[in-house]
Amino acid sequence: MRFFRRIASIVCMALLAANPVYNAVNIEVLPNEVTPKQIILENDSLVMEIQVDWAPVITSLKYKPTGVELIQDERPMPLFGLDNPWTLFNVGHELKEVDVRRSKGKVGVTIHAYSRYLENPYHIIVKLDLGENSEIKVDIQIEDRLEVSYHDWYRENNSLILPGVIPGLPWLAFLEPDKGEKRQVLYPKLDGYELVTVNQQFMDNYHPILEGERPGEPEPVQMQFNGRRGNPSDPLVPTIVHFPTSNISALLYRDKSDLPWRFATVEEALWPSEKLFIPHGESRTIFKGTFRVFEGGWQNGFAWFRNQWRSKFDFANYERPGHEKFDNMFLGVWSFVYDRNIYDAESNKWTIDKYLEKAKKEYDGFDQYVFWHSYNRVGTDPRDQFDLLEDLPGGIEGVKEFIATANDMGARVYLPYNPWDKIRKRKNMYRRQAEDLGAVNADGLFLDTMGGGDKSFRNEVNKFDPSAQFLSEFRPNLEGLQFTTAHYNENFNVRPAHLVDLLRFALPEHKIYKIERVHRDRHNLIYNSLFNAIGYAVWDDVFGEVNMQTWDEKILISRFNRTMHDFAHVVSTQNNMPLVATYNERLYVNGFFADDMQLFTMLYPERDKIQRFLDNRPIGAMFDVDIPEGWHMVDVWNKRPVDIKTGEGKKIAWLRDELPDVAGCFVAMPELIKVKKTDSGWTASVPGGKSGTLELVGVDITMRNRKGPEVSAGETLKFDLSTVEHSTDGYVMIQYRNVNKEVKDVALVKVAN
Amino acid sequence: MLHLSKLLINASVTAFGLFLILSPISAQKAPTGMVLVSGDEYYYKQVNRWREGLENHEYVEGPAGDAYIEEAVMQMPDYFIDKTEVTNAEYKKFLDASGYKPKYPYNFLKHWKKGTYPKGQGNHPVTYVDLDDAKAYAEWAGKMIPCERKWQYAAQGTDGRIFPWGDRWDKSKANVRSSGTKTVGSYPEGASPFGALDMAGNVSEMTDSYEEDLWHRFMILRGGSWFQSFGSIWYVQNGIVANHQRVKYWMINPGFNRSSTIGFRCIKVID
């Protein structure tokens, strides 16, 4: 883990080096600071002109490194919008005061706007500060400053008028470097995030556009970062607008706001507009945060946010000794231990060994096992969750043996913690749970109904097992993520398979498992786990109600599990990118980049819905890749080769045949394995005296891996295709694993028809 | 006159016929400690919360909570039911006579010391027994554990009442929300229409509605017990439980299944 953090620091340093620090920061006030009409803030990155003659507006905002002007002449950006709902008394804010600040490496201006009329009690204060890069710190406050008696009189006598103000923050709505061009917007929705393309109509008319009024645009991409149970003050991914033609973006990042800062539509996100009640004599923060202009797509803005957030994140619990045992876990199960497959009533014995053996056959094995014994039994009598554990077959020793068996078979076991169970009114539930954890040697705790653990719980657990992991039922708030290093990302609604989990990209150290309790069809969830390269948890016995994974889901899970394990060292890298640009707007690709390998998970969710002869077929050019000479590419999900086409200074991942599935997993890597056909069969070898193993992997008709013979990497693997199972129209694979069991190269041999 | 005499004759014949029909019932005297449950047409309605387990019955969402409702009209036979829950003393008698030993004794009669029940609790309902322990007793006594429908009919009668004594909860008629079991029959006012006592509270009662699906074993509990947990919606329904409500009781090992709040009573069929 420390190694990854060091790499991250190096990446950050490299980014900083690519964006040189500027020293020249200047502010100019015209004609003078006593009666200002125009203010110009400038550094080597940005120049911003503000007119304060009447309503304060930004008339120019230029990104100097590329010379892009983001404000159109005829469409200056209002510094704020304030719609006083007392329509008849909408007397505006005609009075202005401007304060200029200068300090080392930073300049700033504060604009006060208010009215001389008592009908408008609201005093607006806008502070802008420009430092040494392309960021402007923004702070907008509104204060109610009217004398009490007048204020109350107006409120009491205007009962039909909403008691508040509608502030506006139209910073992003007015940016328009390329007039009328489409732009991509990432914004925090009420439930998650959305990446949407906004068209010409929006910019021309600026009115809310009804659902379905954006013809020809791809469906918005849904994203996720914060948990359902997050704190309102948790950081939100910034609102980001990307202008493809100029390849420039701007973001607005909230440090603090009294507005919820989540939006129902993209229009609201670009021009936030909320009713806000301001009690007499009080003030509200409309927005305090950062406005930043940068080159490239929204992913660069997200990377900026990620670095900001990570720099304040405490990784101590991710770096605890022993915690690395949770690193390569991808498949879990939430198990109801009343299952007869786990306990045999005749012999009064646990049968976890048989259960896990079956899971090995069906799913390629569970890495993680949530032991669930309390709900929906607890409450029948005064026994609480801890008493019930003691009364299970064999008591505490029996559970301990159960866990040891599961550990031997590769599964980490989590005891449940039910915070709501207070039958016994125990003084210290955390301590009691930690004692049980220690007594049965569990690997971690499953935090039922919780969005993460806290420091005091962690401290209690540390007394018994400092390496134990917290796995919460729901996504923790961002503080809780520091104590809870894994969670179940439980969905209650049907979500698209290509839902992007931004948290996974921001904090790859944290383990996420997708799980579903409500719906029967979980194909999308499995594909989504592959797409985000996160975990998946089987939940086929929901507190006694069976919702079995179907046979084809089991196959998918098995393939997913094998793929993730083989390439865990790549997908866990911090060098990643959500939604790599593709040549097909219906194709979604995430990228994961290690020094010696690159992995791209991909989804084409509409594959089975649209006719084959229409455009946007998943064939030919897929996406650009930046890989060294001598590397090759394989679709390890579908077991097919991927071509690398070069031209115009680019390398493109190219499919000769249409993607044969909704999903793919392209891996680019150095070509280490040499395969030859000889008179007596085939040979494969890894020149260069490498250690590890060379193994022949068959592919059955369900596209699952089938183990074939293997030799040490120093030897030549001689094989005959008849010795390994393979589907008749596919390939068999030869994999080279290093001593850490990481797959470092994959070669394909076509099976002759 | 002739007409009148014909009528008298017919009436006599009818009365005699009725006597012949009814005599097997009225002639049946309830065994000691049991009451007669007279058969009748019965509108059976059972409700269980969704979190007690999904059912194939009608799913109803409402202010009282989402639940499954099972309804049926059935003809109930006559049978006898224990007037009270089986007591510690009765169970000891069974043990002494039969020498019964459970296959897995963990938690079996956990509250007993040195082979007998706590002093003064001979007439408390026996607890810390599982369904096999209960069935062994019933077999020895020549009785049976009731299925949940027979249990409910004995508690409810034909008028669909919510509690054994009527439709309104009355804490003076059942041992609920207390510190433990009480002497059976302590609440004569809480009698069911057939005279059965403690059908609400004291101990939750096992029924023979035991099932094994491909994955689990479970039985149905009825009647609620002295114990009620508070503070969370996630607890199993307990304490005050209406005639028509059930608890799906997931089973693992006998030691786990035996409980301080669960007992049983028996029925006897009438041939």
PDB file of N, CA and C in Angstrom, chain B residues 147-218:
ATOM      1  N   CYS B 147     -51.394 -28.234  14.474  1.00  0.00           N
ATOM      2  CA  CYS B 147     -50.956 -27.413  13.345  1.00  0.00           C
ATOM      3  C   CYS B 147     -51.421 -25.988  13.627  1.00  0.00           C
ATOM      4  N   GLU B 148     -50.902 -25.026  12.861  1.00  0.00           N
ATOM      5  CA  GLU B 148     -51.210 -23.640  13.216  1.00  0.00           C
ATOM      6  C   GLU B 148     -52.680 -23.294  13.006  1.00  0.00           C
ATOM      7  N   ARG B 149     -53.353 -23.957  12.097  1.00  0.00           N
ATOM      8  CA  ARG B 149     -54.763 -23.640  11.870  1.00  0.00           C
ATOM      9  C   ARG B 149     -55.621 -24.107  13.069  1.00  0.00           C
ATOM     10  N   LYS B 150     -55.307 -25.295  13.532  1.00  0.00           N
ATOM     11  CA  LYS B 150     -56.073 -25.776  14.692  1.00  0.00           C
ATOM     12  C   LYS B 150     -55.771 -24.909  15.909  1.00  0.00           C
ATOM     13  N   TRP B 151     -54.500 -24.514  16.014  1.00  0.00           N
ATOM     14  CA  TRP B 151     -54.138 -23.648  17.150  1.00  0.00           C
ATOM     15  C   TRP B 151     -54.945 -22.350  17.085  1.00  0.00           C
ATOM     16  N   GLN B 152     -54.990 -21.753  15.891  1.00  0.00           N
ATOM     17  CA  GLN B 152     -55.662 -20.455  15.763  1.00  0.00           C
ATOM     18  C   GLN B 152     -57.158 -20.577  16.003  1.00  0.00           C
ATOM     19  N   TYR B 153     -57.739 -21.662  15.513  1.00  0.00           N
ATOM     20  CA  TYR B 153     -59.180 -21.830  15.703  1.00  0.00           C
ATOM     21  C   TYR B 153     -59.506 -21.960  17.196  1.00  0.00           C
ATOM     22  N   ALA B 154     -58.650 -22.683  17.893  1.00  0.00           N
ATOM     23  CA  ALA B 154     -58.878 -22.855  19.328  1.00  0.00           C
ATOM     24  C   ALA B 154     -58.741 -21.529  20.080  1.00  0.00           C
ATOM     25  N   ALA B 155     -57.911 -20.640  19.565  1.00  0.00           N
ATOM     26  CA  ALA B 155     -57.705 -19.350  20.218  1.00  0.00           C
ATOM     27  C   ALA B 155     -58.772 -18.341  19.826  1.00  0.00           C
ATOM     28  N   GLN B 156     -59.330 -18.515  18.631  1.00  0.00           N
ATOM     29  CA  GLN B 156     -60.121 -17.449  18.028  1.00  0.00           C
ATOM     30  C   GLN B 156     -61.608 -17.749  17.941  1.00  0.00           C
ATOM     31  N   GLY B 157     -61.937 -19.008  17.793  1.00  0.00           N
ATOM     32  CA  GLY B 157     -63.334 -19.327  17.535  1.00  0.00           C
ATOM     33  C   GLY B 157     -63.741 -18.861  16.159  1.00  0.00           C
ATOM     34  N   THR B 158     -65.032 -18.679  15.975  1.00  0.00           N
ATOM     35  CA  THR B 158     -65.534 -18.390  14.630  1.00  0.00           C
ATOM     36  C   THR B 158     -65.739 -16.910  14.357  1.00  0.00           C
ATOM     37  N   ASP B 159     -65.574 -16.070  15.361  1.00  0.00           N
ATOM     38  CA  ASP B 159     -65.927 -14.661  15.148  1.00  0.00           C
ATOM     39  C   ASP B 159     -64.752 -13.786  14.731  1.00  0.00           C
ATOM     40  N   GLY B 160     -63.598 -14.375  14.457  1.00  0.00           N
ATOM     41  CA  GLY B 160     -62.458 -13.611  13.936  1.00  0.00           C
ATOM     42  C   GLY B 160     -61.822 -12.669  14.927  1.00  0.00           C
ATOM     43  N   ARG B 161     -62.041 -12.900  16.202  1.00  0.00           N
ATOM     44  CA  ARG B 161     -61.508 -11.976  17.211  1.00  0.00           C
ATOM     45  C   ARG B 161     -59.976 -11.908  17.142  1.00  0.00           C
ATOM     46  N   ILE B 162     -59.460 -10.769  17.584  1.00  0.00           N
ATOM     47  CA  ILE B 162     -58.028 -10.531  17.443  1.00  0.00           C
ATOM     48  C   ILE B 162     -57.230 -11.201  18.563  1.00  0.00           C
ATOM     49  N   PHE B 163     -57.777 -11.157  19.749  1.00  0.00           N
ATOM     50  CA  PHE B 163     -57.126 -11.818  20.886  1.00  0.00           C
ATOM     51  C   PHE B 163     -58.081 -12.867  21.437  1.00  0.00           C
ATOM     52  N   PRO B 164     -57.604 -13.795  22.227  1.00  0.00           N
ATOM     53  CA  PRO B 164     -58.485 -14.881  22.670  1.00  0.00           C
ATOM     54  C   PRO B 164     -59.755 -14.381  23.358  1.00  0.00           C
ATOM     55  N   TRP B 165     -59.686 -13.267  24.064  1.00  0.00           N
ATOM     56  CA  TRP B 165     -60.835 -12.756  24.811  1.00  0.00           C
ATOM     57  C   TRP B 165     -61.663 -11.744  24.035  1.00  0.00           C
ATOM     58  N   GLY B 166     -61.158 -11.250  22.926  1.00  0.00           N
ATOM     59  CA  GLY B 166     -61.915 -10.235  22.185  1.00  0.00           C
ATOM     60  C   GLY B 166     -61.002  -9.441  21.270  1.00  0.00           C
ATOM     61  N   ASP B 167     -61.490  -8.265  20.887  1.00  0.00           N
ATOM     62  CA  ASP B 167     -60.747  -7.505  19.885  1.00  0.00           C
ATOM     63  C   ASP B 167     -59.795  -6.466  20.462  1.00  0.00           C
ATOM     64  N   ARG B 168     -59.909  -6.168  21.734  1.00  0.00           N
ATOM     65  CA  ARG B 168     -59.070  -5.113  22.297  1.00  0.00           C
ATOM     66  C   ARG B 168     -57.989  -5.714  23.181  1.00  0.00           C
ATOM     67  N   TRP B 169     -56.806  -5.208  23.024  1.00  0.00           N
ATOM     68  CA  TRP B 169     -55.704  -5.680  23.866  1.00  0.00           C
ATOM     69  C   TRP B 169     -55.970  -5.282  25.315  1.00  0.00           C
ATOM     70  N   ASP B 170     -55.714  -6.186  26.216  1.00  0.00           N
ATOM     71  CA  ASP B 170     -55.934  -5.930  27.641  1.00  0.00           C
ATOM     72  C   ASP B 170     -54.803  -6.605  28.409  1.00  0.00           C
ATOM     73  N   LYS B 171     -53.945  -5.785  28.984  1.00  0.00           N
ATOM     74  CA  LYS B 171     -52.751  -6.342  29.621  1.00  0.00           C
ATOM     75  C   LYS B 171     -53.083  -7.158  30.872  1.00  0.00           C
ATOM     76  N   SER B 172     -54.327  -7.017  31.369  1.00  0.00           N
ATOM     77  CA  SER B 172     -54.688  -7.802  32.553  1.00  0.00           C
ATOM     78  C   SER B 172     -55.123  -9.214  32.186  1.00  0.00           C
ATOM     79  N   LYS B 173     -55.061  -9.529  30.883  1.00  0.00           N
ATOM     80  CA  LYS B 173     -55.567 -10.845  30.464  1.00  0.00           C
ATOM     81  C   LYS B 173     -54.492 -11.754  29.875  1.00  0.00           C
ATOM     82  N   ALA B 174     -53.245 -11.310  29.962  1.00  0.00           N
ATOM     83  CA  ALA B 174     -52.163 -12.148  29.408  1.00  0.00           C
ATOM     84  C   ALA B 174     -50.840 -11.770  30.049  1.00  0.00           C
ATOM     85  N   ASN B 175     -49.983 -12.760  30.142  1.00  0.00           N
ATOM     86  CA  ASN B 175     -48.642 -12.511  30.681  1.00  0.00           C
ATOM     87  C   ASN B 175     -47.724 -12.073  29.543  1.00  0.00           C
ATOM     88  N   VAL B 176     -47.650 -10.779  29.367  1.00  0.00           N
ATOM     89  CA  VAL B 176     -46.832 -10.205  28.293  1.00  0.00           C
ATOM     90  C   VAL B 176     -46.022  -9.058  28.871  1.00  0.00           C
ATOM     91  N   ARG B 177     -44.860  -8.831  28.319  1.00  0.00           N
ATOM     92  CA  ARG B 177     -43.970  -7.744  28.756  1.00  0.00           C
ATOM     93  C   ARG B 177     -43.667  -7.862  30.248  1.00  0.00           C
ATOM     94  N   SER B 178     -43.401  -9.070  30.693  1.00  0.00           N
ATOM     95  CA  SER B 178     -43.072  -9.291  32.097  1.00  0.00           C
ATOM     96  C   SER B 178     -41.642  -9.829  32.176  1.00  0.00           C
ATOM     97  N   SER B 179     -41.264 -10.303  33.355  1.00  0.00           N
ATOM     98  CA  SER B 179     -39.881 -10.749  33.525  1.00  0.00           C
ATOM     99  C   SER B 179     -39.730 -12.252  33.330  1.00  0.00           C
ATOM    100  N   GLY B 180     -40.819 -12.966  33.106  1.00  0.00           N
ATOM    101  CA  GLY B 180     -40.691 -14.400  32.884  1.00  0.00           C
ATOM    102  C   GLY B 180     -42.034 -15.096  32.852  1.00  0.00           C
ATOM    103  N   THR B 181     -41.970 -16.421  32.801  1.00  0.00           N
ATOM    104  CA  THR B 181     -43.207 -17.193  32.747  1.00  0.00           C
ATOM    105  C   THR B 181     -43.964 -17.078  34.066  1.00  0.00           C
ATOM    106  N   LYS B 182     -45.240 -17.361  33.996  1.00  0.00           N
ATOM    107  CA  LYS B 182     -46.062 -17.375  35.203  1.00  0.00           C
ATOM    108  C   LYS B 182     -46.830 -18.696  35.244  1.00  0.00           C
ATOM    109  N   THR B 183     -47.398 -18.977  36.418  1.00  0.00           N
ATOM    110  CA  THR B 183     -48.209 -20.179  36.566  1.00  0.00           C
ATOM    111  C   THR B 183     -49.294 -20.191  35.505  1.00  0.00           C
ATOM    112  N   VAL B 184     -49.435 -21.326  34.855  1.00  0.00           N
ATOM    113  CA  VAL B 184     -50.437 -21.388  33.787  1.00  0.00           C
ATOM    114  C   VAL B 184     -51.822 -21.144  34.376  1.00  0.00           C
ATOM    115  N   GLY B 185     -52.661 -20.520  33.590  1.00  0.00           N
ATOM    116  CA  GLY B 185     -54.021 -20.247  34.030  1.00  0.00           C
ATOM    117  C   GLY B 185     -54.131 -19.062  34.957  1.00  0.00           C
ATOM    118  N   SER B 186     -53.091 -18.260  35.018  1.00  0.00           N
ATOM    119  CA  SER B 186     -53.137 -17.096  35.910  1.00  0.00           C
ATOM    120  C   SER B 186     -54.068 -16.008  35.394  1.00  0.00           C
ATOM    121  N   TYR B 187     -54.482 -16.148  34.169  1.00  0.00           N
ATOM    122  CA  TYR B 187     -55.321 -15.099  33.578  1.00  0.00           C
ATOM    123  C   TYR B 187     -56.627 -15.722  33.064  1.00  0.00           C
ATOM    124  N   PRO B 188     -57.512 -16.111  33.987  1.00  0.00           N
ATOM    125  CA  PRO B 188     -58.760 -16.764  33.544  1.00  0.00           C
ATOM    126  C   PRO B 188     -59.610 -15.853  32.662  1.00  0.00           C
ATOM    127  N   GLU B 189     -59.451 -14.568  32.828  1.00  0.00           N
ATOM    128  CA  GLU B 189     -60.234 -13.619  32.006  1.00  0.00           C
ATOM    129  C   GLU B 189     -59.798 -13.639  30.544  1.00  0.00           C
ATOM    130  N   GLY B 190     -58.615 -14.193  30.341  1.00  0.00           N
ATOM    131  CA  GLY B 190     -58.084 -14.196  28.977  1.00  0.00           C
ATOM    132  C   GLY B 190     -58.435 -15.461  28.224  1.00  0.00           C
ATOM    133  N   ALA B 191     -59.431 -16.189  28.679  1.00  0.00           N
ATOM    134  CA  ALA B 191     -59.774 -17.465  28.036  1.00  0.00           C
ATOM    135  C   ALA B 191     -60.268 -17.266  26.606  1.00  0.00           C
ATOM    136  N   SER B 192     -59.991 -18.268  25.790  1.00  0.00           N
ATOM    137  CA  SER B 192     -60.477 -18.240  24.406  1.00  0.00           C
ATOM    138  C   SER B 192     -61.956 -18.662  24.408  1.00  0.00           C
ATOM    139  N   PRO B 193     -62.648 -18.545  23.277  1.00  0.00           N
ATOM    140  CA  PRO B 193     -64.065 -18.931  23.232  1.00  0.00           C
ATOM    141  C   PRO B 193     -64.297 -20.374  23.665  1.00  0.00           C
ATOM    142  N   PHE B 194     -63.270 -21.214  23.563  1.00  0.00           N
ATOM    143  CA  PHE B 194     -63.440 -22.613  23.959  1.00  0.00           C
ATOM    144  C   PHE B 194     -62.901 -22.875  25.357  1.00  0.00           C
ATOM    145  N   GLY B 195     -62.430 -21.832  26.016  1.00  0.00           N
ATOM    146  CA  GLY B 195     -61.973 -21.984  27.391  1.00  0.00           C
ATOM    147  C   GLY B 195     -60.487 -22.254  27.542  1.00  0.00           C
ATOM    148  N   ALA B 196     -59.736 -22.216  26.455  1.00  0.00           N
ATOM    149  CA  ALA B 196     -58.281 -22.419  26.561  1.00  0.00           C
ATOM    150  C   ALA B 196     -57.642 -21.149  27.132  1.00  0.00           C
ATOM    151  N   LEU B 197     -56.635 -21.354  27.981  1.00  0.00           N
ATOM    152  CA  LEU B 197     -56.007 -20.217  28.668  1.00  0.00           C
ATOM    153  C   LEU B 197     -54.587 -19.982  28.154  1.00  0.00           C
ATOM    154  N   ASP B 198     -54.116 -18.758  28.350  1.00  0.00           N
ATOM    155  CA  ASP B 198     -52.730 -18.373  28.004  1.00  0.00           C
ATOM    156  C   ASP B 198     -52.423 -18.547  26.521  1.00  0.00           C
ATOM    157  N   MET B 199     -53.435 -18.436  25.698  1.00  0.00           N
ATOM    158  CA  MET B 199     -53.141 -18.545  24.264  1.00  0.00           C
ATOM    159  C   MET B 199     -52.511 -17.258  23.736  1.00  0.00           C
ATOM    160  N   ALA B 200     -52.595 -16.208  24.514  1.00  0.00           N
ATOM    161  CA  ALA B 200     -51.786 -15.016  24.239  1.00  0.00           C
ATOM    162  C   ALA B 200     -50.811 -14.896  25.391  1.00  0.00           C
ATOM    163  N   GLY B 201     -49.551 -14.768  25.091  1.00  0.00           N
ATOM    164  CA  GLY B 201     -48.553 -14.540  26.125  1.00  0.00           C
ATOM    165  C   GLY B 201     -48.119 -15.792  26.861  1.00  0.00           C
ATOM    166  N   ASN B 202     -47.381 -15.583  27.942  1.00  0.00           N
ATOM    167  CA  ASN B 202     -46.713 -16.606  28.740  1.00  0.00           C
ATOM    168  C   ASN B 202     -45.573 -17.238  27.944  1.00  0.00           C
ATOM    169  N   VAL B 203     -45.876 -18.208  27.064  1.00  0.00           N
ATOM    170  CA  VAL B 203     -44.823 -18.667  26.148  1.00  0.00           C
ATOM    171  C   VAL B 203     -45.374 -18.734  24.725  1.00  0.00           C
ATOM    172  N   SER B 204     -44.506 -18.450  23.767  1.00  0.00           N
ATOM    173  CA  SER B 204     -44.864 -18.697  22.370  1.00  0.00           C
ATOM    174  C   SER B 204     -45.013 -20.199  22.202  1.00  0.00           C
ATOM    175  N   GLU B 205     -45.973 -20.600  21.405  1.00  0.00           N
ATOM    176  CA  GLU B 205     -46.268 -22.033  21.341  1.00  0.00           C
ATOM    177  C   GLU B 205     -45.858 -22.626  19.994  1.00  0.00           C
ATOM    178  N   MET B 206     -45.119 -23.720  20.107  1.00  0.00           N
ATOM    179  CA  MET B 206     -44.723 -24.432  18.899  1.00  0.00           C
ATOM    180  C   MET B 206     -45.951 -25.060  18.249  1.00  0.00           C
ATOM    181  N   THR B 207     -45.953 -25.065  16.944  1.00  0.00           N
ATOM    182  CA  THR B 207     -46.996 -25.797  16.229  1.00  0.00           C
ATOM    183  C   THR B 207     -46.326 -26.879  15.399  1.00  0.00           C
ATOM    184  N   ASP B 208     -47.145 -27.775  14.938  1.00  0.00           N
ATOM    185  CA  ASP B 208     -46.612 -28.846  14.103  1.00  0.00           C
ATOM    186  C   ASP B 208     -46.487 -28.391  12.659  1.00  0.00           C
ATOM    187  N   SER B 209     -46.698 -27.099  12.442  1.00  0.00           N
ATOM    188  CA  SER B 209     -46.518 -26.560  11.090  1.00  0.00           C
ATOM    189  C   SER B 209     -45.030 -26.351  10.885  1.00  0.00           C
ATOM    190  N   TYR B 210     -44.369 -27.461  10.717  1.00  0.00           N
ATOM    191  CA  TYR B 210     -42.929 -27.515  10.517  1.00  0.00           C
ATOM    192  C   TYR B 210     -42.678 -27.859   9.064  1.00  0.00           C
ATOM    193  N   GLU B 211     -41.708 -27.178   8.469  1.00  0.00           N
ATOM    194  CA  GLU B 211     -41.448 -27.454   7.063  1.00  0.00           C
ATOM    195  C   GLU B 211     -39.961 -27.540   6.789  1.00  0.00           C
ATOM    196  N   GLU B 212     -39.639 -28.308   5.791  1.00  0.00           N
ATOM    197  CA  GLU B 212     -38.284 -28.334   5.260  1.00  0.00           C
ATOM    198  C   GLU B 212     -38.381 -27.990   3.788  1.00  0.00           C
ATOM    199  N   ASP B 213     -37.823 -26.863   3.416  1.00  0.00           N
ATOM    200  CA  ASP B 213     -37.713 -26.625   1.981  1.00  0.00           C
ATOM    201  C   ASP B 213     -36.333 -27.143   1.559  1.00  0.00           C
ATOM    202  N   LEU B 214     -35.931 -26.846   0.354  1.00  0.00           N
ATOM    203  CA  LEU B 214     -34.654 -27.395  -0.105  1.00  0.00           C
ATOM    204  C   LEU B 214     -33.477 -26.802   0.667  1.00  0.00           C
ATOM    205  N   TRP B 215     -33.720 -25.693   1.313  1.00  0.00           N
ATOM    206  CA  TRP B 215     -32.620 -24.980   1.934  1.00  0.00           C
ATOM    207  C   TRP B 215     -32.687 -24.940   3.460  1.00  0.00           C
ATOM    208  N   HIS B 216     -33.911 -24.898   4.002  1.00  0.00           N
ATOM    209  CA  HIS B 216     -34.034 -24.609   5.433  1.00  0.00           C
ATOM    210  C   HIS B 216     -35.010 -25.546   6.132  1.00  0.00           C
ATOM    211  N   ARG B 217     -34.976 -25.416   7.477  1.00  0.00           N
ATOM    212  CA  ARG B 217     -36.011 -26.023   8.304  1.00  0.00           C
ATOM    213  C   ARG B 217     -36.617 -24.907   9.144  1.00  0.00           C
ATOM    214  N   PHE B 218     -37.904 -24.895   9.246  1.00  0.00           N
ATOM    215  CA  PHE B 218     -38.537 -23.880  10.091  1.00  0.00           C
ATOM    216  C   PHE B 218     -39.871 -24.390  10.613  1.00  0.00           C
TER     217      PHE B 218
END
